[in-house]
Tab-separated table of C-alpha atoms and ligand atoms in Angstrom:
chain	number	residue	atom	x	y	z
X	1	MET	CA	10.232	-19.117	7.664
X	2	ARG	CA	10.598	-22.585	8.944
X	3	SER	CA	8.886	-25.290	6.985
X	4	VAL	CA	5.170	-25.591	7.497
X	5	PRO	CA	3.024	-28.208	5.735
X	6	LEU	CA	1.571	-26.605	2.657
X	7	THR	CA	-1.840	-28.186	3.133
X	8	LEU	CA	-2.198	-26.464	6.467
X	9	LEU	CA	-1.011	-23.208	5.043
X	10	LEU	CA	-3.517	-23.334	2.238
X	11	SER	CA	-6.411	-23.869	4.589
X	12	ALA	CA	-5.416	-20.736	6.383
X	13	PHE	CA	-7.046	-17.690	5.005
X	14	LEU	CA	-9.098	-19.389	2.365
X	15	CYS	CA	-11.732	-20.707	4.759
X	16	ALA	CA	-14.896	-19.183	3.505
X	17	THR	CA	-17.338	-18.882	6.354
X	18	GLY	CA	-16.632	-21.870	8.506
X	19	CYS	CA	-13.481	-20.809	10.318
X	20	SER	CA	-13.998	-21.776	13.878
X	21	ASP	CA	-14.062	-19.169	16.522
X	22	SER	CA	-11.353	-19.557	19.034
X	23	GLY	CA	-13.367	-20.293	22.068
X	24	GLY	CA	-13.710	-18.842	25.435
X	25	GLU	CA	-17.148	-18.616	26.779
X	26	GLY	CA	-19.727	-17.664	24.148
X	27	GLU	CA	-17.545	-15.744	21.724
X	28	THR	CA	-20.392	-14.354	19.779
X	29	GLY	CA	-22.165	-13.000	22.835
X	30	GLY	CA	-23.078	-9.461	23.452
X	31	ALA	CA	-26.322	-7.672	23.506
X	32	GLY	CA	-28.195	-9.642	20.932
X	33	ALA	CA	-31.064	-8.464	18.847
X	34	THR	CA	-31.314	-8.116	15.167
X	35	SER	CA	-32.539	-4.736	14.302
X	36	GLY	CA	-32.642	-2.231	11.563
X	37	THR	CA	-33.102	-2.521	7.872
X	38	ALA	CA	-31.396	-0.982	4.955
X	39	GLY	CA	-31.331	2.723	5.375
X	40	THR	CA	-31.280	2.613	9.151
X	41	THR	CA	-28.286	4.671	10.040
X	42	SER	CA	-28.987	5.877	13.526
X	43	GLY	CA	-26.203	5.256	16.025
X	44	THR	CA	-27.361	4.036	19.385
X	45	GLY	CA	-24.864	6.145	21.189
X	46	GLY	CA	-23.716	4.768	24.478
X	47	ALA	CA	-21.770	6.044	27.375
X	48	GLY	CA	-19.359	8.756	26.503
X	49	THR	CA	-20.399	9.219	22.922
X	50	THR	CA	-21.113	12.864	23.227
X	51	SER	CA	-17.567	14.003	22.910
X	52	SER	CA	-16.375	11.248	20.673
X	53	VAL	CA	-16.198	13.517	17.700
X	54	THR	CA	-13.371	15.505	19.242
X	55	SER	CA	-10.623	14.871	16.853
X	56	GLY	CA	-7.045	14.243	17.786
X	57	THR	CA	-5.105	17.226	16.763
X	58	GLY	CA	-1.914	15.489	15.866
X	59	GLY	CA	-1.467	13.754	12.629
X	60	ALA	CA	-0.980	16.081	9.747
X	61	PRO	CA	1.459	14.216	7.516
X	62	GLY	CA	4.788	15.884	7.319
X	63	VAL	CA	4.334	18.285	10.209
X	64	THR	CA	7.414	18.107	12.360
X	65	SER	CA	5.826	18.963	15.643
X	66	SER	CA	6.251	15.696	17.404
X	67	VAL	CA	8.248	16.884	20.378
X	68	ALA	CA	6.216	19.896	21.189
X	69	SER	CA	2.564	19.324	21.645
X	70	GLY	CA	1.498	15.858	22.680
X	71	THR	CA	-2.017	16.550	21.574
X	72	GLY	CA	-2.744	13.393	19.627
X	73	GLY	CA	-5.963	11.495	19.904
X	74	ALA	CA	-4.652	8.983	22.409
X	75	THR	CA	-3.732	11.738	24.789
X	76	SER	CA	-7.123	13.324	24.569
X	77	ALA	CA	-8.648	9.944	25.292
X	78	ALA	CA	-6.700	9.864	28.542
X	79	SER	CA	-8.053	13.060	29.885
X	80	GLY	CA	-11.163	11.559	31.382
X	81	THR	CA	-13.576	13.701	29.482
X	82	GLY	CA	-15.378	10.769	27.905
X	83	GLY	CA	-15.612	9.940	24.288
X	84	ALA	CA	-13.209	7.996	22.239
X	85	GLY	CA	-11.095	10.829	20.969
X	86	GLY	CA	-11.299	11.096	17.243
X	87	GLY	CA	-8.676	10.228	14.749
X	88	THR	CA	-5.562	8.327	15.458
X	89	GLY	CA	-3.607	11.472	16.223
X	90	GLY	CA	0.042	12.055	16.485
X	91	ALA	CA	1.105	10.643	13.171
X	92	GLY	CA	2.857	13.786	12.212
X	93	GLY	CA	6.475	14.527	11.775
X	94	GLU	CA	9.647	12.810	10.900
X	95	GLU	CA	11.266	13.414	14.266
X	96	ALA	CA	11.700	10.419	16.504
X	97	ARG	CA	8.935	9.552	18.917
X	98	VAL	CA	9.887	10.385	22.500
X	99	PRO	CA	9.079	7.693	25.057
X	100	ALA	CA	7.465	8.282	28.440
X	101	ALA	CA	9.895	8.387	31.354
X	102	SER	CA	7.897	5.691	33.112
X	103	ALA	CA	4.505	4.016	32.927
X	104	SER	CA	2.594	1.408	34.857
X	105	THR	CA	0.502	0.170	31.925
X	106	LEU	CA	1.051	-0.187	28.198
X	107	ARG	CA	-1.789	2.230	27.651
X	108	GLU	CA	-0.108	4.829	29.822
X	109	ALA	CA	3.203	4.310	28.012
X	110	GLY	CA	1.415	4.861	24.715
X	111	GLU	CA	-0.526	7.894	25.874
X	112	LYS	CA	2.558	9.562	27.406
X	113	ALA	CA	4.785	9.014	24.399
X	114	ASN	CA	5.244	12.007	22.140
X	115	PRO	CA	3.564	11.682	19.740
X	116	PRO	CA	1.218	9.222	21.478
X	117	ILE	CA	0.901	5.693	20.164
X	118	LEU	CA	-2.286	3.630	20.386
X	119	ILE	CA	-2.112	0.277	22.155
X	120	GLY	CA	-4.874	-1.931	20.844
X	121	ALA	CA	-6.456	-5.319	21.312
X	122	ALA	CA	-8.917	-7.467	19.445
X	123	ILE	CA	-11.920	-7.692	21.754
X	124	SER	CA	-14.557	-10.409	21.625
X	125	GLY	CA	-18.110	-10.206	22.907
X	126	GLY	CA	-17.524	-13.355	24.939
X	127	GLY	CA	-14.476	-11.832	26.568
X	128	LEU	CA	-16.522	-8.921	27.831
X	129	ASN	CA	-18.509	-11.393	29.948
X	130	ASN	CA	-15.381	-11.936	32.045
X	131	ASN	CA	-14.410	-9.306	34.625
X	132	ASP	CA	-10.669	-10.048	34.534
X	133	TYR	CA	-10.682	-9.778	30.774
X	134	LYS	CA	-12.479	-6.447	30.901
X	135	ARG	CA	-10.192	-5.092	33.603
X	136	VAL	CA	-6.977	-5.945	31.738
X	137	ALA	CA	-8.360	-4.911	28.381
X	138	ALA	CA	-9.363	-1.437	29.560
X	139	ALA	CA	-6.354	-0.798	31.790
X	140	GLU	CA	-3.732	-1.748	29.230
X	141	HIS	CA	-5.251	-0.629	25.925
X	142	SER	CA	-6.539	2.533	24.307
X	143	TYR	CA	-7.735	1.048	21.029
X	144	VAL	CA	-10.261	-1.669	20.180
X	145	THR	CA	-10.886	-3.847	17.157
X	146	ALA	CA	-13.897	-6.169	17.366
X	147	GLU	CA	-12.509	-9.647	16.716
X	148	ASN	CA	-15.542	-10.846	14.740
X	149	GLU	CA	-18.583	-8.733	15.576
X	150	MET	CA	-18.168	-6.062	12.903
X	151	LYS	CA	-17.624	-8.423	9.985
X	152	TRP	CA	-20.141	-8.633	7.187
X	153	ASP	CA	-21.730	-11.930	8.325
X	154	ALA	CA	-22.280	-10.495	11.800
X	155	LEU	CA	-23.636	-7.117	10.715
X	156	GLU	CA	-25.694	-7.971	7.605
X	157	PRO	CA	-26.667	-11.656	7.923
X	158	ASN	CA	-29.549	-11.150	5.499
X	159	ALA	CA	-29.494	-8.803	2.527
X	160	GLY	CA	-30.391	-5.327	3.715
X	161	GLN	CA	-31.120	-6.432	7.284
X	162	PHE	CA	-28.607	-5.283	9.822
X	163	SER	CA	-27.810	-6.727	13.227
X	164	TRP	CA	-26.048	-4.228	15.453
X	165	GLY	CA	-26.362	-5.681	18.947
X	166	ALA	CA	-23.084	-7.551	19.419
X	167	ALA	CA	-21.057	-4.839	17.708
X	168	ASP	CA	-22.763	-2.034	19.652
X	169	ASN	CA	-21.944	-3.906	22.830
X	170	ILE	CA	-18.200	-3.815	22.091
X	171	VAL	CA	-18.140	-0.304	20.649
X	172	ASN	CA	-20.104	1.166	23.571
X	173	TRP	CA	-17.863	-0.630	26.083
X	174	ALA	CA	-14.814	0.818	24.321
X	175	VAL	CA	-16.209	4.349	24.224
X	176	SER	CA	-17.190	4.194	27.894
X	177	ASN	CA	-13.573	3.292	28.668
X	178	ARG	CA	-12.267	6.210	26.571
X	179	MET	CA	-10.848	3.880	23.933
X	180	GLN	CA	-10.841	4.470	20.187
X	181	VAL	CA	-12.298	1.855	17.845
X	182	LYS	CA	-11.246	0.627	14.408
X	183	GLY	CA	-14.077	-0.816	12.357
X	184	HIS	CA	-13.052	-4.243	11.045
X	185	THR	CA	-13.881	-4.858	8.266
X	186	LEU	CA	-16.080	-3.495	5.511
X	187	VAL	CA	-15.028	-5.478	2.423
X	188	TRP	CA	-13.412	-8.911	2.825
X	189	HIS	CA	-13.697	-12.201	0.948
X	190	ASN	CA	-14.045	-14.078	4.245
X	191	GLN	CA	-16.808	-14.229	6.839
X	192	LEU	CA	-19.371	-13.219	4.248
X	193	PRO	CA	-22.948	-14.430	4.706
X	194	GLY	CA	-24.111	-16.962	2.134
X	195	TRP	CA	-26.261	-14.494	0.262
X	196	ALA	CA	-23.306	-12.154	-0.300
X	197	SER	CA	-20.975	-14.963	-1.324
X	198	SER	CA	-23.306	-15.921	-4.108
X	199	LEU	CA	-23.700	-12.453	-5.611
X	200	SER	CA	-22.466	-12.013	-9.161
X	201	GLY	CA	-22.322	-9.382	-11.831
X	202	ALA	CA	-20.940	-5.896	-11.461
X	203	ALA	CA	-24.239	-4.136	-10.772
X	204	GLN	CA	-25.370	-6.586	-8.067
X	205	VAL	CA	-22.024	-6.632	-6.295
X	206	GLU	CA	-21.549	-2.873	-6.404
X	207	GLN	CA	-25.045	-2.301	-5.062
X	208	ALA	CA	-24.506	-4.700	-2.160
X	209	MET	CA	-21.079	-3.298	-1.363
X	210	ARG	CA	-22.383	0.257	-1.393
X	211	ARG	CA	-25.366	-0.588	0.826
X	212	HIS	CA	-23.139	-2.399	3.330
X	213	ILE	CA	-20.497	0.330	3.571
X	214	GLU	CA	-23.056	3.119	3.821
X	215	ASN	CA	-25.194	1.471	6.466
X	216	VAL	CA	-22.338	0.199	8.608
X	217	MET	CA	-20.331	3.433	8.561
X	218	GLY	CA	-23.517	5.414	9.032
X	219	HIS	CA	-24.548	3.429	12.100
X	220	PHE	CA	-21.178	3.851	13.847
X	221	LYS	CA	-20.378	7.337	12.536
X	222	ASP	CA	-20.183	9.071	15.922
X	223	ARG	CA	-18.210	6.312	17.596
X	224	VAL	CA	-15.841	4.812	14.998
X	225	HIS	CA	-13.409	7.067	13.156
X	226	THR	CA	-11.091	4.538	11.490
X	227	TRP	CA	-12.094	1.689	9.183
X	228	ASP	CA	-10.477	-1.292	7.548
X	229	VAL	CA	-12.198	-0.598	4.231
X	230	VAL	CA	-10.653	-3.562	2.391
X	231	ASN	CA	-9.035	-6.555	4.046
X	232	GLU	CA	-6.720	-9.157	2.491
X	233	ALA	CA	-7.291	-8.497	-1.194
X	234	VAL	CA	-3.956	-10.016	-2.240
X	235	LEU	CA	-2.906	-13.648	-2.485
X	236	THR	CA	0.414	-15.437	-2.883
X	237	ASP	CA	1.125	-19.120	-3.449
X	238	SER	CA	2.238	-19.453	0.147
X	239	ASP	CA	0.591	-17.830	3.143
X	240	THR	CA	4.046	-16.678	4.123
X	241	GLY	CA	3.692	-13.992	1.458
X	242	VAL	CA	5.993	-15.688	-1.077
X	243	GLY	CA	5.324	-16.637	-4.668
X	244	ASN	CA	3.207	-15.244	-7.462
X	245	PRO	CA	1.524	-12.292	-5.734
X	246	ARG	CA	-1.799	-11.380	-7.350
X	247	MET	CA	-5.254	-10.044	-6.660
X	248	ARG	CA	-7.275	-12.599	-4.746
X	249	PRO	CA	-10.337	-14.046	-6.443
X	250	SER	CA	-13.418	-12.981	-4.459
X	251	VAL	CA	-17.006	-11.940	-4.991
X	252	PHE	CA	-15.750	-8.377	-5.275
X	253	PHE	CA	-12.730	-8.894	-7.518
X	254	ASN	CA	-14.522	-11.362	-9.758
X	255	ALA	CA	-17.350	-8.922	-10.478
X	256	LEU	CA	-15.573	-5.566	-10.462
X	257	GLY	CA	-11.915	-6.319	-11.124
X	258	GLU	CA	-9.157	-4.518	-9.243
X	259	GLY	CA	-11.290	-1.374	-9.353
X	260	PHE	CA	-13.353	-2.707	-6.435
X	261	LEU	CA	-10.640	-1.378	-4.138
X	262	ASP	CA	-10.856	2.221	-5.372
X	263	LEU	CA	-14.638	2.031	-5.394
X	264	ALA	CA	-14.836	0.769	-1.794
X	265	PHE	CA	-12.598	3.582	-0.565
X	266	GLU	CA	-14.523	6.182	-2.551
X	267	ILE	CA	-17.867	5.013	-1.152
X	268	ALA	CA	-16.389	5.049	2.354
X	269	LYS	CA	-15.058	8.570	1.867
X	270	GLU	CA	-18.464	9.796	0.680
X	271	GLN	CA	-20.126	8.260	3.696
X	272	ASP	CA	-17.736	9.760	6.252
X	273	PRO	CA	-15.287	12.311	4.832
X	274	THR	CA	-13.468	12.623	8.179
X	275	ALA	CA	-12.875	8.921	8.834
X	276	LYS	CA	-9.428	7.364	8.431
X	277	LEU	CA	-9.601	4.688	5.751
X	278	TYR	CA	-7.232	1.693	5.863
X	279	TYR	CA	-6.143	-1.244	3.740
X	280	ASN	CA	-5.237	-4.219	5.990
X	281	ASP	CA	-3.405	-7.482	5.175
X	282	TYR	CA	-1.350	-10.374	6.605
X	283	SER	CA	2.161	-11.469	5.647
X	284	ILE	CA	3.074	-8.013	4.372
X	285	ASP	CA	4.952	-7.295	7.577
X	286	ALA	CA	8.498	-7.438	6.299
X	287	LEU	CA	10.042	-7.417	2.875
X	288	ASN	CA	8.635	-10.168	0.657
X	289	ASP	CA	6.707	-10.693	-2.598
X	290	LYS	CA	3.343	-9.896	-1.101
X	291	ALA	CA	4.555	-6.765	0.687
X	292	ASP	CA	6.103	-5.540	-2.591
X	293	PHE	CA	2.871	-6.172	-4.468
X	294	VAL	CA	0.752	-4.412	-1.843
X	295	TYR	CA	3.235	-1.536	-1.819
X	296	GLU	CA	2.788	-1.049	-5.572
X	297	MET	CA	-0.986	-1.464	-5.286
X	298	VAL	CA	-1.289	1.150	-2.541
X	299	LYS	CA	1.169	3.469	-4.274
X	300	GLY	CA	-1.066	3.344	-7.335
X	301	MET	CA	-4.066	4.225	-5.193
X	302	VAL	CA	-2.259	7.209	-3.688
X	303	GLU	CA	-1.169	8.393	-7.153
X	304	ARG	CA	-4.719	8.089	-8.485
X	305	GLY	CA	-6.020	10.151	-5.571
X	306	VAL	CA	-7.971	7.296	-4.020
X	307	PRO	CA	-8.828	8.336	-0.440
X	308	ILE	CA	-6.670	5.891	1.478
X	309	ASP	CA	-5.150	7.077	4.769
X	310	GLY	CA	-3.267	4.089	6.081
X	311	VAL	CA	-2.135	0.494	5.869
X	312	GLY	CA	-2.511	-2.115	8.604
X	313	PHE	CA	0.206	-4.742	8.893
X	314	GLN	CA	-1.395	-7.663	10.708
X	315	MET	CA	1.848	-9.131	12.107
X	316	HIS	CA	0.698	-12.672	12.784
X	317	ILE	CA	4.149	-14.135	13.338
X	318	GLY	CA	4.949	-17.846	13.505
X	319	PRO	CA	2.969	-20.608	11.870
X	320	PRO	CA	1.207	-20.169	9.541
X	321	ASN	CA	2.532	-16.752	8.546
X	322	ASN	CA	5.840	-15.160	7.862
X	323	GLU	CA	8.449	-14.353	10.389
X	324	ALA	CA	9.755	-10.844	10.283
X	325	GLY	CA	12.792	-9.367	11.997
X	326	GLY	CA	12.660	-5.930	13.501
X	327	ALA	CA	14.956	-4.343	10.918
X	328	ASP	CA	12.913	-5.677	7.993
X	329	VAL	CA	9.682	-4.532	9.608
X	330	ALA	CA	11.166	-1.078	10.188
X	331	ALA	CA	12.266	-0.743	6.566
X	332	ASN	CA	8.895	-1.955	5.309
X	333	LEU	CA	6.828	0.351	7.534
X	334	LYS	CA	9.055	3.263	6.514
X	335	ARG	CA	8.568	2.804	2.758
X	336	PHE	CA	4.774	2.725	3.164
X	337	SER	CA	4.822	5.783	5.432
X	338	ASP	CA	6.959	7.581	2.862
X	339	LEU	CA	3.908	7.367	0.575
X	340	GLY	CA	2.278	9.819	2.992
X	341	LEU	CA	0.256	7.120	4.755
X	342	GLU	CA	-0.200	6.185	8.386
X	343	VAL	CA	0.910	2.676	9.221
X	344	LEU	CA	-0.374	0.449	11.999
X	345	ILE	CA	0.510	-2.965	13.391
X	346	SER	CA	-3.026	-4.240	13.399
X	347	GLU	CA	-3.276	-7.858	14.613
X	348	MET	CA	-0.046	-8.856	16.321
X	349	ASP	CA	0.480	-12.275	17.867
X	350	ILE	CA	3.419	-14.657	17.871
X	351	ASN	CA	2.467	-18.305	17.751
X	352	ARG	CA	4.801	-20.715	19.526
X	353	CYS	CA	3.089	-23.943	18.494
X	354	SER	CA	5.255	-26.749	17.151
X	355	ASN	CA	8.234	-24.983	18.658
X	356	GLN	CA	8.742	-23.184	15.401
X	357	VAL	CA	9.367	-20.020	17.377
X	358	THR	CA	11.348	-20.471	20.587
X	359	ALA	CA	10.614	-18.532	23.754
X	360	GLU	CA	13.729	-16.422	23.199
X	361	GLU	CA	12.857	-15.711	19.584
X	362	GLN	CA	9.352	-14.705	20.590
X	363	LEU	CA	10.658	-12.198	23.130
X	364	ALA	CA	13.031	-10.711	20.557
X	365	TYR	CA	10.235	-10.433	17.983
X	366	TYR	CA	7.927	-8.712	20.413
X	367	HIS	CA	10.547	-6.212	21.466
X	368	ASP	CA	12.043	-5.482	18.073
X	369	ILE	CA	8.789	-5.261	16.124
X	370	VAL	CA	7.109	-3.000	18.674
X	371	GLU	CA	10.287	-0.907	18.684
X	372	ALA	CA	10.181	-0.650	14.875
X	373	CYS	CA	6.706	0.858	15.059
X	374	PHE	CA	7.475	3.023	18.078
X	375	GLN	CA	10.456	4.636	16.367
X	376	LEU	CA	8.385	5.684	13.373
X	377	PRO	CA	6.075	8.608	14.305
X	378	LYS	CA	3.732	7.712	11.450
X	379	CYS	CA	3.229	4.252	12.964
X	380	VAL	CA	0.150	5.214	14.961
X	381	GLY	CA	-0.498	2.076	16.967
X	382	ILE	CA	0.048	-1.563	17.787
X	383	THR	CA	-2.953	-3.852	18.188
X	384	PHE	CA	-2.516	-7.323	19.695
X	385	TRP	CA	-4.887	-9.976	18.408
X	386	GLY	CA	-6.461	-10.862	21.719
X	387	ILE	CA	-5.880	-10.339	25.416
X	388	ASN	CA	-4.766	-13.648	26.869
X	389	ASP	CA	-3.342	-16.921	25.567
X	390	GLY	CA	-6.372	-18.958	26.562
X	391	ARG	CA	-8.598	-17.045	24.194
X	392	SER	CA	-6.291	-16.746	21.193
X	393	TRP	CA	-7.883	-17.601	17.846
X	394	LEU	CA	-4.771	-19.640	17.093
X	395	ASN	CA	-5.513	-22.280	19.745
X	396	GLY	CA	-8.524	-23.684	17.971
X	397	TRP	CA	-7.461	-23.388	14.382
X	398	SER	CA	-5.705	-26.256	12.637
X	399	GLY	CA	-3.574	-24.006	10.457
X	400	ALA	CA	-1.748	-22.794	13.525
X	401	LEU	CA	-0.404	-26.294	14.274
X	402	CYS	CA	-1.329	-26.113	17.945
X	403	ASN	CA	-2.972	-29.538	18.176
X	404	GLY	CA	-5.026	-28.516	21.163
X	405	GLN	CA	-2.142	-26.807	22.971
X	406	SER	CA	-2.048	-23.105	23.806
X	407	SER	CA	-0.367	-20.980	21.158
X	408	GLN	CA	1.312	-18.988	23.980
X	409	SER	CA	1.062	-16.135	21.561
X	410	LEU	CA	0.017	-13.065	23.581
X	411	LEU	CA	0.998	-10.841	26.524
X	412	PHE	CA	-1.138	-12.325	29.330
X	413	ASN	CA	-1.535	-15.895	30.548
X	414	ASP	CA	-4.789	-17.706	31.280
X	415	GLN	CA	-4.971	-16.094	34.736
X	416	TYR	CA	-4.574	-12.669	33.131
X	417	GLN	CA	-1.102	-12.253	34.584
X	418	LYS	CA	1.582	-10.412	32.657
X	419	LYS	CA	4.034	-12.606	30.804
X	420	GLU	CA	7.625	-11.875	29.863
X	421	THR	CA	6.277	-10.879	26.447
X	422	TYR	CA	4.432	-8.035	28.183
X	423	ASN	CA	7.688	-6.805	29.715
X	424	LYS	CA	9.398	-6.802	26.318
X	425	VAL	CA	6.602	-4.737	24.807
X	426	MET	CA	6.786	-2.314	27.738
X	427	ASP	CA	10.575	-2.047	27.310
X	428	ALA	CA	10.161	-1.147	23.647
X	429	LEU	CA	7.469	1.464	24.446
X	430	LEU	CA	9.745	3.063	27.050
X	431	GLY	CA	12.690	3.168	24.650
X	432	ARG	CA	14.646	0.462	26.468
E	501	9MR	O1	-9.701	-14.010	15.229
E	501	9MR	C1	-10.689	-14.263	14.262
E	501	9MR	C2	-11.268	-15.645	14.480
E	501	9MR	O2	-11.962	-15.714	15.691
E	501	9MR	C3	-12.164	-16.033	13.305
E	501	9MR	O3	-12.559	-17.392	13.450
E	501	9MR	C4	-11.415	-15.856	12.006
E	501	9MR	C5	-12.286	-16.205	10.834
E	501	9MR	O4	-11.782	-15.770	9.637
E	501	9MR	O5	-10.974	-14.502	11.894
E	501	9MR	C6	-10.046	-14.175	12.890
E	501	9MR	O6	-9.564	-12.865	12.695
E	501	9MR	C7	-8.860	-12.641	11.458
E	501	9MR	C8	-9.035	-11.186	11.111
E	501	9MR	O7	-10.376	-10.849	11.081
E	501	9MR	C9	-8.376	-10.861	9.775
E	501	9MR	N1	-7.000	-11.262	9.761
E	501	9MR	C10	-6.735	-12.635	10.165
E	501	9MR	C11	-7.360	-12.875	11.547
E	501	9MR	C12	-7.003	-14.277	12.004
E	501	9MR	O8	-7.518	-15.227	11.133
């Protein structure tokens, strides 16, 4: 990692609720309306929801059927029958993933690979007001993570009162485009509403956490089959993942200790026994102190029988996070998958601000890191954290050192044209 001012690094993931949204027109948009109260669990459906429960048939850990069937969830999503295709599918055997012979979109390359691999993007409500954004997002991706609209502050702004409109807008758009959705995120120290930040005491915190998980998973049950149950529970001295790894102080950890993790996953499992349940974090992408700590933490969960299905490696490369070469990423993903878990690159972008990552380095990172996931059948998908450079969260956030310039971090430029980064990702998906 090249040197980055520590003060900027420290501001990074510690911002409580005031982290600025990255712009674009009306990021928080979407079908508004605050509705529902505690106990309201009815999904509002939406186009294509009827068959969304169809589960991907790939994915049994350890089954070496990867060359034969091609029946993973992403493939079923491609068939035009509506619904989001359940499960992440295709995470099965140890045999190498077989690339498509050719493809005209990333989505197609992912769907035709054997086993299939999900190609995801963080989607914002504001983005869906733009036709070019929608066109590129749906053509190139099979997997959606709401960038902000499914976080606690958005969904439960007041205790026990839920606001589904903006999230429903994204989820229903995804389902109508035969895309799967990952719910992001149920339990996180950040983007909590004020009332939740000020909770204290084990009973109060457990009650609030339980109510939130149950209501949110209940509302989206027919449309969302994978959840980030806990996000970013681990801290190091540097946001590059180096130095003194430890559990992060938070409302949840402070009241419940490390056991809040197990509890959150157990509540989630009770609410939806068929959902895939993930732990997600940044700067655990390669081999470093934080990745080692999270590895031991997750290993302990697996050994205790905690219902965890996968780990998301955010993969924010370049300032302010770690840089990670393809070989290190491959080794790291492999050791987590050897625990019997799915792995996922969950928030990839490569920030070029301050010239800390050159254009050539960025292309190599994109190719080699996507290749590392592609070559591991249990790496079920790659989600990019946004569609186009102009809307990247990095542009407007001081920690990214962009000083008002574009982070040039994604696969499409401001006119929604493919960049060279896109071509490198496509190469890696086609085994080139
Ligand atoms: O991209 C999101 C940005 O718009 C928000 O302002 C920010 C606030 O915390 O969160 C960003 O998304 C984060 C994600 O939810 C979790 N991992 C880190 C991402 C970038 O900060």
